[in-house]
Short mmCIF file of N, CA and C in Angstrom, two decimals:
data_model
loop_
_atom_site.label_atom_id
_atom_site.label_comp_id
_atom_site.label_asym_id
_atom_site.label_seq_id
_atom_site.Cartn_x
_atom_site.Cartn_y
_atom_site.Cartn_z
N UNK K 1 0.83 -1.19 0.00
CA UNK K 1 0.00 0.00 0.00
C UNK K 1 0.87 1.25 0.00
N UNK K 2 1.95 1.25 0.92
CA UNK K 2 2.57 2.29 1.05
C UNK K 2 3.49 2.91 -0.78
N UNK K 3 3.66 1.51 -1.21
CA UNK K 3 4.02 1.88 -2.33
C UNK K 3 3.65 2.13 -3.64
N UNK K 4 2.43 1.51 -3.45
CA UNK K 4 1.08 2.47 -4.42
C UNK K 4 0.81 4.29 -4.38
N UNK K 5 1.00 4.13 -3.05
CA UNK K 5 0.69 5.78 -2.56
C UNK K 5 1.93 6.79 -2.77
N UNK K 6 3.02 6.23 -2.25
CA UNK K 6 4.23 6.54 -2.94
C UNK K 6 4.61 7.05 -4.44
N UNK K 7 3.57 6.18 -5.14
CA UNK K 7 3.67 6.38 -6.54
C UNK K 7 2.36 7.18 -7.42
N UNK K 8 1.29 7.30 -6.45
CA UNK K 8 0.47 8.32 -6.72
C UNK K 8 0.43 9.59 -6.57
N UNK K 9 1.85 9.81 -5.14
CA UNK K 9 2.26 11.10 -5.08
C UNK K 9 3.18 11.64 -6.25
N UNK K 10 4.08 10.63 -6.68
CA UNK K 10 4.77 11.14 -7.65
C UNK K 10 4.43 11.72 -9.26
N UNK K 11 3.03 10.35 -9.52
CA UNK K 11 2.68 10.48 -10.62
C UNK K 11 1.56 12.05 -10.56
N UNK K 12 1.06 12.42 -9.18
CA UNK K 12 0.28 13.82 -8.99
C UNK K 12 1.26 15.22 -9.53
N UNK K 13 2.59 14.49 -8.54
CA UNK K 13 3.34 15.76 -9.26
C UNK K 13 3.48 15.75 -10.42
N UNK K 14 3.40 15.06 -11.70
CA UNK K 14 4.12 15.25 -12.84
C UNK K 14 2.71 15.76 -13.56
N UNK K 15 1.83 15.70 -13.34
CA UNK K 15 0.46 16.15 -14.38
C UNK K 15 0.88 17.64 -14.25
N UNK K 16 1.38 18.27 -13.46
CA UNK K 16 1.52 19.70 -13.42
C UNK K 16 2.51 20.19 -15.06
N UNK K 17 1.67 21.09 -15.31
CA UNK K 17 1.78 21.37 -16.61
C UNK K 17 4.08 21.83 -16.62
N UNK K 18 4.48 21.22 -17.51
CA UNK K 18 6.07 21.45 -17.58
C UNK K 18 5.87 22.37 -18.95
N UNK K 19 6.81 23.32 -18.81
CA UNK K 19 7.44 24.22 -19.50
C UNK K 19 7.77 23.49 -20.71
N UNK K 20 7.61 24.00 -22.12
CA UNK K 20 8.34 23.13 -23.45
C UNK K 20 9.32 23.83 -23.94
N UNK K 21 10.36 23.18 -24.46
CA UNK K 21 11.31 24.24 -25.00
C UNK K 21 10.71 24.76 -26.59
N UNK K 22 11.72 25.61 -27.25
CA UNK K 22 10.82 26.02 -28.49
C UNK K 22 11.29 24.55 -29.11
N UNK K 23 12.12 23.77 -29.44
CA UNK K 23 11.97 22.64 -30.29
C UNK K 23 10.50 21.53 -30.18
N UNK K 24 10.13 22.26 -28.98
CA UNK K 24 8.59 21.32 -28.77
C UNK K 24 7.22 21.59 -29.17
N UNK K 25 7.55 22.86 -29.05
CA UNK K 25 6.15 24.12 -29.94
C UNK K 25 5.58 23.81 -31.20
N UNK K 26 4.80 24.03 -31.25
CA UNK K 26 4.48 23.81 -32.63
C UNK K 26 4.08 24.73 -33.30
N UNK K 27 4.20 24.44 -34.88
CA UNK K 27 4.38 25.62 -35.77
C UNK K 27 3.78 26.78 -35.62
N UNK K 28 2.22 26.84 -35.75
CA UNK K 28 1.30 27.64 -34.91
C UNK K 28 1.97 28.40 -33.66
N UNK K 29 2.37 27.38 -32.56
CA UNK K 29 2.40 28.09 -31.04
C UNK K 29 3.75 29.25 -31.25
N UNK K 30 4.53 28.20 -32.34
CA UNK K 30 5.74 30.04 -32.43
C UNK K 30 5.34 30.73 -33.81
N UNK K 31 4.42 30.65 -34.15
CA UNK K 31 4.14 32.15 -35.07
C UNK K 31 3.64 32.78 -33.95
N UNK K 32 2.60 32.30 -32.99
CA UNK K 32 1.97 33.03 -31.92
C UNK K 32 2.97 33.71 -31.05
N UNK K 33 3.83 33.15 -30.70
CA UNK K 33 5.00 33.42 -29.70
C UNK K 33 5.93 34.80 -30.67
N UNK K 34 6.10 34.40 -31.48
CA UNK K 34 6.70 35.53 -32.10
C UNK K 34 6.17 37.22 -32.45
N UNK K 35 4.72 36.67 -33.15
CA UNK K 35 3.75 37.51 -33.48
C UNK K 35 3.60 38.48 -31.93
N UNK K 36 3.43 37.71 -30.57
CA UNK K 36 2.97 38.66 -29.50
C UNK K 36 4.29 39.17 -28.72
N UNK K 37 5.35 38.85 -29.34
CA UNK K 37 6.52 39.65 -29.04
C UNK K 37 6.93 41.19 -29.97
N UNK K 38 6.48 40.62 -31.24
CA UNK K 38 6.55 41.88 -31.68
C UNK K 38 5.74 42.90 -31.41
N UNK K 39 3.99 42.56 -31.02
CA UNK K 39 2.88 43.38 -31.03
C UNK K 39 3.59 44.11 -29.56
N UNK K 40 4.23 43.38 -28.56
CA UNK K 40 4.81 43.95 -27.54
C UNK K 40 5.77 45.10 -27.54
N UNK K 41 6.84 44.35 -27.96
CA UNK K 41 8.07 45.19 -28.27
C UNK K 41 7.26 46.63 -28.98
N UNK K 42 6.72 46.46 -30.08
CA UNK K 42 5.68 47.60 -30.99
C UNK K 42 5.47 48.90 -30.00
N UNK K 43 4.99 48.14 -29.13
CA UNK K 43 4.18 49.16 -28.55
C UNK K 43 5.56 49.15 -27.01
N UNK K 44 5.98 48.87 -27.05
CA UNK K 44 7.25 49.43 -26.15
C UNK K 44 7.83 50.71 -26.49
N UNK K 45 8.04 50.52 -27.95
CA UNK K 45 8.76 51.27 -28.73
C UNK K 45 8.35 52.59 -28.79
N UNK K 46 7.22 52.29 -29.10
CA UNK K 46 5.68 53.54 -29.90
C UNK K 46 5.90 54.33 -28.14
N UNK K 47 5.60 53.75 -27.68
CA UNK K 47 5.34 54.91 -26.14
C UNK K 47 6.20 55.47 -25.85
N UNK K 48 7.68 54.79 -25.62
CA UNK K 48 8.91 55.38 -24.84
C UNK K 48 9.41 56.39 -25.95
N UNK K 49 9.00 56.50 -27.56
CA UNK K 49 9.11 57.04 -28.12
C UNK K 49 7.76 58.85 -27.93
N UNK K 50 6.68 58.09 -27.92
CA UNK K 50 5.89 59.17 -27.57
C UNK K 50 6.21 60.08 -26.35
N UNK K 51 6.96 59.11 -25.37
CA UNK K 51 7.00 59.99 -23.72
C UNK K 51 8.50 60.44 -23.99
N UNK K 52 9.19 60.56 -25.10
CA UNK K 52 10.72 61.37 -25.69
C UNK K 52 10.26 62.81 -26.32
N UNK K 53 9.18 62.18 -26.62
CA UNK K 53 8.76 63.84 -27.72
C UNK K 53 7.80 64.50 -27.21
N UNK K 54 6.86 64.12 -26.11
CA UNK K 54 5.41 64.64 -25.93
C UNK K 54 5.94 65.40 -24.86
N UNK K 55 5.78 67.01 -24.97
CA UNK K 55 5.92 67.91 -23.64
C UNK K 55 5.47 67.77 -22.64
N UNK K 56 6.14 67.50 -21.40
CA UNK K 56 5.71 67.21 -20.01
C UNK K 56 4.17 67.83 -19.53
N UNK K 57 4.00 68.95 -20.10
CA UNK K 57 2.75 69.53 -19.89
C UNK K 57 1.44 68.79 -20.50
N UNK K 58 1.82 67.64 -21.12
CA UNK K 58 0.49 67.35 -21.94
C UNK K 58 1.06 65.43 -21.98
N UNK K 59 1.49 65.13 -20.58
CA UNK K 59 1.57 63.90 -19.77
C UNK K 59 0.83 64.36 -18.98
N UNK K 60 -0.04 63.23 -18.42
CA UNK K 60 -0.64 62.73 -16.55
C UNK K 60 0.31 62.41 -16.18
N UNK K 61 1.04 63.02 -15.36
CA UNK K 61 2.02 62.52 -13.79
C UNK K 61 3.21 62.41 -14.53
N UNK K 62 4.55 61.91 -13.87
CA UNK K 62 5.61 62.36 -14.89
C UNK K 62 6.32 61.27 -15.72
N UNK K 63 7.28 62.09 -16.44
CA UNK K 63 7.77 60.67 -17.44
C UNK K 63 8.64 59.79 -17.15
N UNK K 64 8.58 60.10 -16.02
CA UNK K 64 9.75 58.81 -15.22
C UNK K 64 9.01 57.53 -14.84
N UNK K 65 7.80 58.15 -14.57
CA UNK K 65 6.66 56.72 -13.82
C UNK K 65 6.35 56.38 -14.89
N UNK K 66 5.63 57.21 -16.62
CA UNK K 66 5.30 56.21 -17.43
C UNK K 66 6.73 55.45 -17.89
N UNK K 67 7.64 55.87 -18.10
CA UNK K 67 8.68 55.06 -18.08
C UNK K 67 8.93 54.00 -18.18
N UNK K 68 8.73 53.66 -16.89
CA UNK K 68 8.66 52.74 -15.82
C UNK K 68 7.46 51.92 -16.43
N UNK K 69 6.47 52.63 -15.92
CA UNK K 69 4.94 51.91 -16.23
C UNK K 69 4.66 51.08 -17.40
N UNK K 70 5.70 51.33 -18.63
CA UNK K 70 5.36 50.75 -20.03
C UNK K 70 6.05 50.35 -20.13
N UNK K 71 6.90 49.37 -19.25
CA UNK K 71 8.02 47.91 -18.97
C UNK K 71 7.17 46.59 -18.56
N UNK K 72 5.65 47.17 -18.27
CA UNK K 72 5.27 46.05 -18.09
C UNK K 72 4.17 45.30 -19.30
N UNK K 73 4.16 44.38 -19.51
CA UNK K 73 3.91 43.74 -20.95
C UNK K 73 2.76 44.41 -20.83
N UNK K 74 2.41 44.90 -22.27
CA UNK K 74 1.10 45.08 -23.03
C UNK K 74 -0.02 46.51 -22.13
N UNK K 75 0.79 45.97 -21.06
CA UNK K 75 -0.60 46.76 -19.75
C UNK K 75 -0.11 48.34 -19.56
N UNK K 76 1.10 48.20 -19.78
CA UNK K 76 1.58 49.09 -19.89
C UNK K 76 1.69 50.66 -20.49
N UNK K 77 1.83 49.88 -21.96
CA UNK K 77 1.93 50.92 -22.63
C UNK K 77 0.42 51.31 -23.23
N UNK K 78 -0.46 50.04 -23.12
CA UNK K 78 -2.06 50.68 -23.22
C UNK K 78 -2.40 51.49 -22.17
N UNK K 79 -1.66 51.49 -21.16
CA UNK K 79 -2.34 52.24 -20.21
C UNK K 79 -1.91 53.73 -20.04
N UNK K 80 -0.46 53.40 -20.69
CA UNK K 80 -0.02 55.29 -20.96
C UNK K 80 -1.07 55.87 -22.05
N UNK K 81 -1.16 55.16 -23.39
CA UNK K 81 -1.87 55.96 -24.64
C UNK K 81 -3.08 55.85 -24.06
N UNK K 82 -4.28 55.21 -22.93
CA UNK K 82 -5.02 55.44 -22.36
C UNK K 82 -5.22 56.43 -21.01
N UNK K 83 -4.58 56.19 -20.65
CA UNK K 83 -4.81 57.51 -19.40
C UNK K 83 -3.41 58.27 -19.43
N UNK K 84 -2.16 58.20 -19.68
CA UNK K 84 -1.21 58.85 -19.62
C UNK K 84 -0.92 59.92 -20.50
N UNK K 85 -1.60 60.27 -21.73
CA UNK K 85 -1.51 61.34 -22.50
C UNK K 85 -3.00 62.12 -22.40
N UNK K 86 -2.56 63.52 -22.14
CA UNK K 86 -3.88 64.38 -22.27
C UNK K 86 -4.59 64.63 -23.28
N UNK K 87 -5.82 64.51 -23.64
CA UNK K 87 -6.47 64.66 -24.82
C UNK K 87 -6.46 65.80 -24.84
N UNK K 88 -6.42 66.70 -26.11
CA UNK K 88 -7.28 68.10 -26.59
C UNK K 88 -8.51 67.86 -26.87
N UNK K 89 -9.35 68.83 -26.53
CA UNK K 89 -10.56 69.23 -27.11
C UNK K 89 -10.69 69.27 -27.75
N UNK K 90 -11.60 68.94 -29.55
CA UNK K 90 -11.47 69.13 -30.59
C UNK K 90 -12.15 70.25 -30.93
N UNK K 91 -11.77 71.14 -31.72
CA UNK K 91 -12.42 72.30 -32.05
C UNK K 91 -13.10 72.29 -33.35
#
């Protein structure tokens, strides 16, 4: 008994999902993998570029925090071109 149970603990641990390397991926999973690195990087780029040129006066809060803030994937830099740049009024 003890060694049935022994071996149900072990075989519990292994269902836990393991990491694949890319030789295991499949074709699909790295166009995906690639594709959402660039849409990332994209918009890394696009912001830290916008918060280089956009006058401090026409940021929410300063450009050190969005900075910062658009290092973190995706959430980031939607959240500067969403709340971190001031809209104009359209006339």
């Amino acid at each position: 008994m003890v060694n049935k149970r022994g071996q149900l603990m072990a075989n519990k641990g292994k269902k836990k999902a393991q990491k694949k390397t890319w030789k295991e991926l499949t074709p699909m999973a790295k166009v995906g993998t690639v594709t959402a690195a660039v849409v990332q990087l994209s918009l890394l780029v696009a912001a830290q570029r916008d918060i280089s040129r956009r006058p401090a006066e026409q940021i929410r809060g300063s450009k050190t925090m969005w900075r910062v803030a658009t290092l973190v994937n995706f959430v980031g830099p939607g959240s500067y071109f969403t709340f971190g740049v001031k809209r104009t009024a359209a006339k």
